[in-house]
mmCIF file with all atom_site columns, C-alpha atoms (C1' of nucleotides) in Angstrom:
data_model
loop_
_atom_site.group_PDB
_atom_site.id
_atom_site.type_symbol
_atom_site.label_atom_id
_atom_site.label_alt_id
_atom_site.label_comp_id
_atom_site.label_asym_id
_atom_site.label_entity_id
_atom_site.label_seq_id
_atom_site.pdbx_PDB_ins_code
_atom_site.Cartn_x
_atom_site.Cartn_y
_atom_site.Cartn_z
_atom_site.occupancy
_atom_site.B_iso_or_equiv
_atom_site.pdbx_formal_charge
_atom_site.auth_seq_id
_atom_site.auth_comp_id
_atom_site.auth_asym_id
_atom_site.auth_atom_id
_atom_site.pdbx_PDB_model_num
ATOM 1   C CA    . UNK O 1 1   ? 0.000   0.000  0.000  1.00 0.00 ? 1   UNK O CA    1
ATOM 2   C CA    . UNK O 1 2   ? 1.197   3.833  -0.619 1.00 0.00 ? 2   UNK O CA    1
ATOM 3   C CA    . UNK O 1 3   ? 0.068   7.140  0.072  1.00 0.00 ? 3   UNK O CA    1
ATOM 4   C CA    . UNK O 1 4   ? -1.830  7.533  -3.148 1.00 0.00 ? 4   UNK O CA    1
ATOM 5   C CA    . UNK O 1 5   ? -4.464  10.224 -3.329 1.00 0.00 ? 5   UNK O CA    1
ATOM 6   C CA    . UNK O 1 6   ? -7.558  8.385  -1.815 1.00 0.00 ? 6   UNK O CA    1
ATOM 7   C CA    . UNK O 1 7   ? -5.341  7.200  1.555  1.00 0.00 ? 7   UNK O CA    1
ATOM 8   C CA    . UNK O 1 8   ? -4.581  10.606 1.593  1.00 0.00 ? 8   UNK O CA    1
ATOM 9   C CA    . UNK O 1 9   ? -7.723  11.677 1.550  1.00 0.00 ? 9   UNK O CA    1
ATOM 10  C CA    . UNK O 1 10  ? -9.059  8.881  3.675  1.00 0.00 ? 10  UNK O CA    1
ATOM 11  C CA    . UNK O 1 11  ? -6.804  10.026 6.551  1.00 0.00 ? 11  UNK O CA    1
ATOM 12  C CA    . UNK O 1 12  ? -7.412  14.333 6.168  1.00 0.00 ? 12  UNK O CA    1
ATOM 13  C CA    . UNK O 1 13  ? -11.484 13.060 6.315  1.00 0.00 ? 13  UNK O CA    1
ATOM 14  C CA    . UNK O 1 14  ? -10.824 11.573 9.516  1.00 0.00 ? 14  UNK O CA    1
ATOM 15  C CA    . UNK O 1 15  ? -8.823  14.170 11.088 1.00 0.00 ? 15  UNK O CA    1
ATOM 16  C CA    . UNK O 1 16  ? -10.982 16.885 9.662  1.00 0.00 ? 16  UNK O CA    1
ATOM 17  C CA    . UNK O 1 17  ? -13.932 15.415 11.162 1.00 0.00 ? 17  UNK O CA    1
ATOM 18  C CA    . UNK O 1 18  ? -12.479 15.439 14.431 1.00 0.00 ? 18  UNK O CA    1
ATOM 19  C CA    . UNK O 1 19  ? -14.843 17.965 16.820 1.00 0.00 ? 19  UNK O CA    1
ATOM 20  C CA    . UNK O 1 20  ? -12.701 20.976 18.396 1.00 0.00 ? 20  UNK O CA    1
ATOM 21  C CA    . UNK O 1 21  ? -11.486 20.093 21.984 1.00 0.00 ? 21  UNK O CA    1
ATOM 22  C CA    . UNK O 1 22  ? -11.614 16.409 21.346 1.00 0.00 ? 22  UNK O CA    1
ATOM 23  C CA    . UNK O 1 23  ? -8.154  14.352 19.948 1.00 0.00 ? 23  UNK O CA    1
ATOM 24  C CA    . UNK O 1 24  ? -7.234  10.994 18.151 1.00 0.00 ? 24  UNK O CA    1
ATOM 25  C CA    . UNK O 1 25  ? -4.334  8.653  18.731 1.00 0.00 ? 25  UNK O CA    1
ATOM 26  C CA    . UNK O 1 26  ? -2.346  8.146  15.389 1.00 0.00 ? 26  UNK O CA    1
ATOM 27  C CA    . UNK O 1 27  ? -3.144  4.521  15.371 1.00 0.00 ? 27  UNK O CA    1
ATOM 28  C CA    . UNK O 1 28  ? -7.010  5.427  15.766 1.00 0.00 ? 28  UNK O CA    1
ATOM 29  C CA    . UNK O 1 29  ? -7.171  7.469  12.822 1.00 0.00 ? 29  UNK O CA    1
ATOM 30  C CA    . UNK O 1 30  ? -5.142  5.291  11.084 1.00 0.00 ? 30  UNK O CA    1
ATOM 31  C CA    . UNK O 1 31  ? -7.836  2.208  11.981 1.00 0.00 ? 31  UNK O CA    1
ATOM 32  C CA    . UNK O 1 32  ? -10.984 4.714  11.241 1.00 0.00 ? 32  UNK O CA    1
ATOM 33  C CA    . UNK O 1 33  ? -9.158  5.404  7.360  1.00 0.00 ? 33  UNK O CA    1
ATOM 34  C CA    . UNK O 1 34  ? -9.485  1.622  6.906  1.00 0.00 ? 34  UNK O CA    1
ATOM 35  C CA    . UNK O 1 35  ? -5.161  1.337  7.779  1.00 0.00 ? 35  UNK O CA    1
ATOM 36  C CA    . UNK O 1 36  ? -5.229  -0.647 10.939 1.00 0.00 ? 36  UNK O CA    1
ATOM 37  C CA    . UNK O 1 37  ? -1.396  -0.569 10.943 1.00 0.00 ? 37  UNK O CA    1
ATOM 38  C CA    . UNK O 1 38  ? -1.175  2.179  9.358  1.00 0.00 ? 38  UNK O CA    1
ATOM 39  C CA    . UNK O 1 39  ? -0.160  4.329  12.192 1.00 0.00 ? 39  UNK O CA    1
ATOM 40  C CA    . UNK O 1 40  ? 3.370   5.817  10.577 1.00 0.00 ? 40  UNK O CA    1
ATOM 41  C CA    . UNK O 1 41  ? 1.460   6.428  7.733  1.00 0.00 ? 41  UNK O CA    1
ATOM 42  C CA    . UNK O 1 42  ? -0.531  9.401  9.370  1.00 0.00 ? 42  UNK O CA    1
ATOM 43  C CA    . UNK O 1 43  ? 2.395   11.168 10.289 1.00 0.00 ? 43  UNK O CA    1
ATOM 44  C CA    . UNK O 1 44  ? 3.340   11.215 6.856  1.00 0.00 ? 44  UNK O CA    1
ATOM 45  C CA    . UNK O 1 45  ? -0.235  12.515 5.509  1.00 0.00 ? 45  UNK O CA    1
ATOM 46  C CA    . UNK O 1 46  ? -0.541  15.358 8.150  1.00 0.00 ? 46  UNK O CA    1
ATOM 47  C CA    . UNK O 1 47  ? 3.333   16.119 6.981  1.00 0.00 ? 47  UNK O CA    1
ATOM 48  C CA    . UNK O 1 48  ? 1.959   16.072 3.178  1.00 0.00 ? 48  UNK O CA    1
ATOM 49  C CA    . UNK O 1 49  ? -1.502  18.124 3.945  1.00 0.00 ? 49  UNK O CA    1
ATOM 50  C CA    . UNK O 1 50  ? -1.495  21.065 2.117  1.00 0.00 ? 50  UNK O CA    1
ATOM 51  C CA    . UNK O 1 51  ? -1.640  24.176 4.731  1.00 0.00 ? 51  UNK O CA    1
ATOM 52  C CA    . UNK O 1 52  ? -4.248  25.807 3.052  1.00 0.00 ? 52  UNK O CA    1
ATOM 53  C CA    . UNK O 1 53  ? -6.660  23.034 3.561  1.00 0.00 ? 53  UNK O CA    1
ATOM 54  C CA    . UNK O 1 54  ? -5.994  24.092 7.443  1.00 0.00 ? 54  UNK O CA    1
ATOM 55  C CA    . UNK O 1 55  ? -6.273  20.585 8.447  1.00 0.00 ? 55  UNK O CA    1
ATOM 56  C CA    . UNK O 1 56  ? -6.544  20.535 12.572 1.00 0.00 ? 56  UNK O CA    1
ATOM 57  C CA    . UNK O 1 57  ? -3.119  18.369 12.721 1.00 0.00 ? 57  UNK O CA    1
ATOM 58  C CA    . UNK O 1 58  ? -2.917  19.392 16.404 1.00 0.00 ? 58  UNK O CA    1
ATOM 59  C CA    . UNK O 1 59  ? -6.002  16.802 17.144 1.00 0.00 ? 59  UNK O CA    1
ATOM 60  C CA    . UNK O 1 60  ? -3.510  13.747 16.615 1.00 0.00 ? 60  UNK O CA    1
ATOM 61  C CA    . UNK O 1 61  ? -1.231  12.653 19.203 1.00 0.00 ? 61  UNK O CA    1
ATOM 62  C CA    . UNK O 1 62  ? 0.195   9.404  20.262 1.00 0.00 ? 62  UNK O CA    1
ATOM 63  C CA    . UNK O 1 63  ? -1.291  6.489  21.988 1.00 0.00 ? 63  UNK O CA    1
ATOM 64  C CA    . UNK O 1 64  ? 0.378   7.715  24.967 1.00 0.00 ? 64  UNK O CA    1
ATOM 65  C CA    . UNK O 1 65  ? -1.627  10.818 25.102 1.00 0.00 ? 65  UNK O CA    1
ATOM 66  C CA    . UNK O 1 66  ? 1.445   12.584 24.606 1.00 0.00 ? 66  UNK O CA    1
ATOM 67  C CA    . UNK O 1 67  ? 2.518   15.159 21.404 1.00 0.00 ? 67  UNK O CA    1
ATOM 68  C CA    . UNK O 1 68  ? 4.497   13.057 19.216 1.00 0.00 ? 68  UNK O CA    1
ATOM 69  C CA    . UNK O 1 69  ? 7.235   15.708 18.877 1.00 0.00 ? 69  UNK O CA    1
ATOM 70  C CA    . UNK O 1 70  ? 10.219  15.879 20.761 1.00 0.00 ? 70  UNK O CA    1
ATOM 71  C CA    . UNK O 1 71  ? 9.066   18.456 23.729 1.00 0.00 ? 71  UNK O CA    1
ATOM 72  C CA    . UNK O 1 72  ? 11.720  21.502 23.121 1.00 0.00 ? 72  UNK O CA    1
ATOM 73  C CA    . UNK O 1 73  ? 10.868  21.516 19.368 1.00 0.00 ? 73  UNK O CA    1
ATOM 74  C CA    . UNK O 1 74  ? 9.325   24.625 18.061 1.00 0.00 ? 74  UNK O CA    1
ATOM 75  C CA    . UNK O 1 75  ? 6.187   21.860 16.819 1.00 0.00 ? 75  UNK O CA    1
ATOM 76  C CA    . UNK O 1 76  ? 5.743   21.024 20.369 1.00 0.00 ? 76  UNK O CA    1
ATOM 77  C CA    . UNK O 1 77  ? 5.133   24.391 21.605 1.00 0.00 ? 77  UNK O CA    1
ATOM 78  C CA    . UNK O 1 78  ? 3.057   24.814 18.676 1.00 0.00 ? 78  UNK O CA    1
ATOM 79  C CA    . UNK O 1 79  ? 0.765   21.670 18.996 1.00 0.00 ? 79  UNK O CA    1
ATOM 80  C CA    . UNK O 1 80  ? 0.410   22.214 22.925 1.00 0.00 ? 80  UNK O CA    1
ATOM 81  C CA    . UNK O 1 81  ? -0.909  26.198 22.522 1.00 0.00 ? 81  UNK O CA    1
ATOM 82  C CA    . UNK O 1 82  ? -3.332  24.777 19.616 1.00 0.00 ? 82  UNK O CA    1
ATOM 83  C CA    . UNK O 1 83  ? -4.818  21.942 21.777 1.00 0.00 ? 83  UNK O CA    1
ATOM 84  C CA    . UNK O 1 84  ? -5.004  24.382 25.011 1.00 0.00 ? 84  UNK O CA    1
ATOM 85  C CA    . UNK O 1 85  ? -6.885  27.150 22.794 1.00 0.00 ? 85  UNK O CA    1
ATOM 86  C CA    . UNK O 1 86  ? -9.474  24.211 22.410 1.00 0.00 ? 86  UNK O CA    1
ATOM 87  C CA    . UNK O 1 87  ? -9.624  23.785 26.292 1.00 0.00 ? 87  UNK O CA    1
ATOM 88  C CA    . UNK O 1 88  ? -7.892  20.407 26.698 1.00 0.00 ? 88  UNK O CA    1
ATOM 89  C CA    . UNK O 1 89  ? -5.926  20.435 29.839 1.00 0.00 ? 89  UNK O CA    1
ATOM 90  C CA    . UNK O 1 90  ? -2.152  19.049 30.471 1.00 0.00 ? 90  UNK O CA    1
ATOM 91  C CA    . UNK O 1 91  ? -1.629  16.895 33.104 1.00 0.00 ? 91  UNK O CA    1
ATOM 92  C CA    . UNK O 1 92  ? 2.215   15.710 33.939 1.00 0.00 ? 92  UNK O CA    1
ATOM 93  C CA    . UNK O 1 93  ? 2.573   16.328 30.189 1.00 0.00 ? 93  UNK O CA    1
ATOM 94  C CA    . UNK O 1 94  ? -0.106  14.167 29.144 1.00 0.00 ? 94  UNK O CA    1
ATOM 95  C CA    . UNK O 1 95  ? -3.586  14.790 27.465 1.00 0.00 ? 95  UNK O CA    1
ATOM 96  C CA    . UNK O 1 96  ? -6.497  12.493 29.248 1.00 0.00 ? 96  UNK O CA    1
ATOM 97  C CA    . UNK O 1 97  ? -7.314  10.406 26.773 1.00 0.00 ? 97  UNK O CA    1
ATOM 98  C CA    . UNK O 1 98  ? -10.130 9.294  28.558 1.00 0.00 ? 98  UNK O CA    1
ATOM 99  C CA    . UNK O 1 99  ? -11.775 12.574 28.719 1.00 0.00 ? 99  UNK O CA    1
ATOM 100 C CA    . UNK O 1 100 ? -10.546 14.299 25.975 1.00 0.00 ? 100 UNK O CA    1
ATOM 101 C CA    . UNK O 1 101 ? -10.020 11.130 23.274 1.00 0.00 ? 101 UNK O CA    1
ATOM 102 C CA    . UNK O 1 102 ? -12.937 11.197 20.725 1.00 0.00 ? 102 UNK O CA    1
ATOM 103 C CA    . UNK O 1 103 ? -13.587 7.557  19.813 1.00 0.00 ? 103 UNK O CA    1
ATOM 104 C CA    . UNK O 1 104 ? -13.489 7.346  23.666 1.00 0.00 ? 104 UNK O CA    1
ATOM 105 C CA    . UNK O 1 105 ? -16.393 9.609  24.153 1.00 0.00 ? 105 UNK O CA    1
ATOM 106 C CA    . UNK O 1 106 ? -18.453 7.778  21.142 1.00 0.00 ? 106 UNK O CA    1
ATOM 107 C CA    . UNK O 1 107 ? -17.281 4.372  23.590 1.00 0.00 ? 107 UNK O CA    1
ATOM 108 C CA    . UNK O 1 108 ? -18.965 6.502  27.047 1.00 0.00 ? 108 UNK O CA    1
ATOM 109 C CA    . UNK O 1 109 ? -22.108 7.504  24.694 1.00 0.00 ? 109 UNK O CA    1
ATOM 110 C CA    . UNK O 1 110 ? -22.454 4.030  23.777 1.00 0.00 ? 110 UNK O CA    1
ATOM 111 C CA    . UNK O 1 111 ? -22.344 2.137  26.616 1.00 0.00 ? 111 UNK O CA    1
ATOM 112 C CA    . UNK O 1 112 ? -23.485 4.970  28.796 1.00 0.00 ? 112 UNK O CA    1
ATOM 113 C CA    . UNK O 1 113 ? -21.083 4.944  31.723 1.00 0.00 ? 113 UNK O CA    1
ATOM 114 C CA    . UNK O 1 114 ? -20.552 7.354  34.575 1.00 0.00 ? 114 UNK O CA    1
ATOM 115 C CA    . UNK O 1 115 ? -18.626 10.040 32.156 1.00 0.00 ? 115 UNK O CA    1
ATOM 116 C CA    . UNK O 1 116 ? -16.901 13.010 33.772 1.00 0.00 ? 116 UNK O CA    1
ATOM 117 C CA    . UNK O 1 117 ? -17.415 15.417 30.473 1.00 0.00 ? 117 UNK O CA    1
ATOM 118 C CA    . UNK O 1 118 ? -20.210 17.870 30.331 1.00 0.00 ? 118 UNK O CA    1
ATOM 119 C "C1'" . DG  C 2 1   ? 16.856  -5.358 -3.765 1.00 0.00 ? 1   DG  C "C1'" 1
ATOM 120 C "C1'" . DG  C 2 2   ? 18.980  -4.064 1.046  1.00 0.00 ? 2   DG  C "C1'" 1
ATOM 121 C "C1'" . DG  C 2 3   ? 19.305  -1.032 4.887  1.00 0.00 ? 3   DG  C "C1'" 1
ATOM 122 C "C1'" . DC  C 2 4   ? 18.051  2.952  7.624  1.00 0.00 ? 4   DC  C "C1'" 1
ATOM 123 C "C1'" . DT  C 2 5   ? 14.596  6.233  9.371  1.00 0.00 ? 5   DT  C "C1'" 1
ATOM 124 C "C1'" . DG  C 2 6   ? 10.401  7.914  11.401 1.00 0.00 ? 6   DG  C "C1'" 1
ATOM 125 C "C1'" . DA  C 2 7   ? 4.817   13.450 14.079 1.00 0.00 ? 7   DA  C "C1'" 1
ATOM 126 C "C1'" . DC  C 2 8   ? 3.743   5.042  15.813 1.00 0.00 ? 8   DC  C "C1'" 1
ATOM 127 C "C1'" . DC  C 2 9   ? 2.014   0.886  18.895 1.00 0.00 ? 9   DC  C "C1'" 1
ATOM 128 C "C1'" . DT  C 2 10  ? 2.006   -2.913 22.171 1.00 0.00 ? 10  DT  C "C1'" 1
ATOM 129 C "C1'" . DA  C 2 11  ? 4.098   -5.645 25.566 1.00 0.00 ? 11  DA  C "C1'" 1
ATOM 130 C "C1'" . DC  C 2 12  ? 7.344   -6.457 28.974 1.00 0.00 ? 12  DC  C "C1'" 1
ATOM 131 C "C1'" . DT  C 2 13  ? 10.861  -5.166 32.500 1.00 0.00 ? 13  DT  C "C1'" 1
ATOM 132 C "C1'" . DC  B 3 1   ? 6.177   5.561  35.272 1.00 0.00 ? 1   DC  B "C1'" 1
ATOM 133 C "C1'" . DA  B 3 2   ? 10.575  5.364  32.348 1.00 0.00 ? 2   DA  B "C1'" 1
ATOM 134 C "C1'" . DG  B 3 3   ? 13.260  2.289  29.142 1.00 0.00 ? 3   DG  B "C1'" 1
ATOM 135 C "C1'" . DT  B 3 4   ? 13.698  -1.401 25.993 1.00 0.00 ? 4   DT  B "C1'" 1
ATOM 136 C "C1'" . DA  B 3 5   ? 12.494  -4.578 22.256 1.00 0.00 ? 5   DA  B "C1'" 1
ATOM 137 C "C1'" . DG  B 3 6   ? 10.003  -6.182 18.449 1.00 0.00 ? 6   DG  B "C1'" 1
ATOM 138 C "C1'" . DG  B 3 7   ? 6.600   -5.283 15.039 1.00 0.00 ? 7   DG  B "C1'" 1
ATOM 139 C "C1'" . DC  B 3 8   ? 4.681   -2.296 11.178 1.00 0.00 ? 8   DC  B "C1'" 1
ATOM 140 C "C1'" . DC  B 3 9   ? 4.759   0.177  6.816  1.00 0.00 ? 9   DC  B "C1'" 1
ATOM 141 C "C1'" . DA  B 3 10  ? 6.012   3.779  3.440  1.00 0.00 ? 10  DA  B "C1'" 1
ATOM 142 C "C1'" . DG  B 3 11  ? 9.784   6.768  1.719  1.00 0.00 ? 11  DG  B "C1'" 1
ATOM 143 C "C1'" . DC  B 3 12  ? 14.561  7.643  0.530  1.00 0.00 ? 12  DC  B "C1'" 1
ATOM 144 C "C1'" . DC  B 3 13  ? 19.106  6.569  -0.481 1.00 0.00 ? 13  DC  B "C1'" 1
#
DNA sequence: GGGCTGACCTACT
DNA sequence: CAGTAGGCCAGCC
């Protein structure tokens, strides 16, 4: 497989439709574009999305719920003001995945469980 | 083709 | 929780 046109534009859909405040691990948009191990391959779309389709980048992160850059990189800096402008919160670093993760909220809507977000 | 690299992930120590 | 190891897959010598 190769980052023809359509995987490209299977991956920006899924980022793109990711809701402002909310984020997705690289693997989990990589699963949701039909590339279950296609996790690597995100990186490289988000690298190869054009800036003026003002893709929200910033809304993937690793599994970790950490930025994937190093953390004194200008990118870092960058990602982290992005994602607090949207009113996610930094703990020890680290985003909540479990309160801030997207497919996790569908998860909490689904089987209705004792969720902490408004 | 062969080998190295990376905005990754999971499992184990 | 930090580090390591192996696995994955596309891009670039």
């Amino acid at each position: 497989m190769s980052l023809d046109r359509e995987t490209l534009k299977a991956i920006w859909k899924v980022v793109s439709e990711i809701p402002p405040g909310y984020v997705l691990a690289y693997g989990e948009v990589a699963t949701l574009a039909g590339y279950p191990k296609g996790a690597r391959m995100v990186s490289r779309a988000l690298g190869a999305a054009p800036k003026a389709m003002r893709l929200p980048w910033h809304r993937v992160i690793n599994a970790q719920g950490k930025i994937a850059f190093p953390k004194d990189s200008a990118g870092w800096k960058k990602q982290r003001d992005l994602l607090e402008r949207e009113g996610i919160q930094f703990l020890k670093g680290r985003v909540d995945l479990q309160r801030y993760g997207w497919k996790g909220v569908v998860d909490q809507l689904i089987w209705g469980d004792e969720m902490p977000l408004a």
